[in-house]
Short mmCIF file of C-alpha atoms in Angstrom, two decimals:
data_model
loop_
_atom_site.label_atom_id
_atom_site.label_comp_id
_atom_site.label_asym_id
_atom_site.label_seq_id
_atom_site.Cartn_x
_atom_site.Cartn_y
_atom_site.Cartn_z
CA UNK A 1 -101.19 2.19 -24.97
CA UNK A 2 -100.76 -1.29 -23.56
CA UNK A 3 -103.45 -3.35 -21.93
CA UNK A 4 -107.21 -2.97 -21.87
CA UNK A 5 -108.99 0.15 -20.76
CA UNK A 6 -110.20 0.11 -17.16
CA UNK A 7 -113.78 -1.13 -16.75
CA UNK A 8 -115.22 2.39 -16.34
CA UNK A 9 -113.61 3.54 -19.60
CA UNK A 10 -114.83 0.62 -21.66
CA UNK A 11 -117.82 1.17 -23.89
CA UNK A 12 -121.15 -0.18 -22.80
CA UNK A 13 -122.96 -0.39 -26.07
CA UNK A 14 -122.06 3.00 -27.53
CA UNK A 15 -121.56 4.90 -24.27
CA UNK A 16 -118.35 5.47 -22.31
CA UNK A 17 -119.21 5.58 -18.59
CA UNK A 18 -116.85 8.50 -17.86
CA UNK A 19 -118.36 11.89 -18.73
CA UNK A 20 -116.46 13.34 -21.71
CA UNK A 21 -117.30 16.34 -23.85
CA UNK A 22 -115.49 17.95 -26.75
CA UNK A 23 -116.00 21.69 -26.35
CA UNK A 24 -116.52 24.15 -29.21
CA UNK A 25 -113.05 25.63 -28.67
CA UNK A 26 -111.46 22.21 -29.26
CA UNK A 27 -110.77 21.50 -25.58
CA UNK A 28 -111.74 18.24 -23.96
CA UNK A 29 -113.74 18.20 -20.73
CA UNK A 30 -113.65 15.03 -18.62
CA UNK A 31 -115.52 14.62 -15.34
CA UNK A 32 -114.43 11.76 -13.08
CA UNK A 33 -115.82 10.61 -9.78
CA UNK A 34 -113.54 9.74 -6.89
CA UNK A 35 -114.49 6.09 -7.45
CA UNK A 36 -113.33 6.28 -11.08
CA UNK A 37 -110.05 7.84 -9.97
CA UNK A 38 -109.58 5.09 -7.41
CA UNK A 39 -110.15 2.45 -10.09
CA UNK A 40 -107.18 4.00 -11.92
CA UNK A 41 -105.11 3.84 -8.72
CA UNK A 42 -105.27 7.61 -8.15
CA UNK A 43 -106.71 10.26 -5.90
CA UNK A 44 -107.00 13.97 -6.63
CA UNK A 45 -104.16 14.65 -4.20
CA UNK A 46 -101.85 12.18 -6.01
CA UNK A 47 -102.45 13.55 -9.53
CA UNK A 48 -99.00 14.51 -10.77
CA UNK A 49 -97.79 13.99 -14.32
CA UNK A 50 -94.38 12.89 -13.00
CA UNK A 51 -96.24 9.92 -11.46
CA UNK A 52 -96.44 6.81 -13.68
CA UNK A 53 -100.04 6.08 -12.61
CA UNK A 54 -101.12 9.59 -13.61
CA UNK A 55 -99.39 9.27 -16.98
CA UNK A 56 -101.07 5.93 -17.60
CA UNK A 57 -104.48 7.31 -16.57
CA UNK A 58 -104.15 10.35 -18.86
CA UNK A 59 -103.20 8.10 -21.78
CA UNK A 60 -106.19 5.85 -21.08
CA UNK A 61 -108.50 8.86 -20.88
CA UNK A 62 -107.14 10.28 -24.15
CA UNK A 63 -107.67 6.97 -25.90
CA UNK A 64 -111.22 6.73 -24.57
CA UNK A 65 -111.83 10.37 -25.56
CA UNK A 66 -110.68 9.70 -29.10
CA UNK A 67 -113.09 6.78 -29.33
CA UNK A 68 -115.96 8.63 -27.63
CA UNK A 69 -115.66 12.20 -28.94
CA UNK A 70 -113.13 12.14 -31.77
CA UNK A 71 -110.70 14.32 -29.74
CA UNK A 72 -107.21 14.24 -31.21
CA UNK A 73 -104.22 16.19 -30.06
CA UNK A 74 -100.97 16.98 -31.74
CA UNK A 75 -97.96 18.08 -29.80
CA UNK A 76 -98.04 19.12 -26.17
CA UNK A 77 -101.17 19.09 -24.02
CA UNK A 78 -102.03 21.23 -21.05
CA UNK A 79 -103.96 19.21 -18.49
CA UNK A 80 -105.72 20.91 -15.60
CA UNK A 81 -107.52 18.99 -12.83
CA UNK A 82 -110.04 20.94 -10.79
CA UNK A 83 -112.14 19.52 -7.93
CA UNK A 84 -115.83 20.17 -8.66
CA UNK A 85 -117.35 18.60 -5.58
CA UNK A 86 -116.25 16.10 -2.98
CA UNK A 87 -117.25 13.42 -5.48
CA UNK A 88 -116.03 14.70 -8.86
CA UNK A 89 -113.07 16.32 -10.55
CA UNK A 90 -112.95 18.10 -13.87
CA UNK A 91 -110.02 17.45 -16.20
CA UNK A 92 -109.53 20.07 -18.88
CA UNK A 93 -107.22 19.28 -21.76
CA UNK A 94 -106.14 21.87 -24.28
CA UNK A 95 -105.34 20.30 -27.63
#
């Protein structure tokens, strides 16, 4: 990945400000607020992997997840974005 991580993905001490969790089944759970999406130049409605901004955001999130949780993927990923509330979305990545 090129360039620094967005401010909200950078570590503050030892904590990444985006909520990330590696689940027991090996999947990665990421919860983003609308504000965090906007900082990446996205909205829930514009999430589309054919979109360069979405691709860049997913790569940034995967890098941050590796640093934060140890999540590593090999091969293809399935990414699912689900709105949780008006303020948050849930991104589910199958490794």
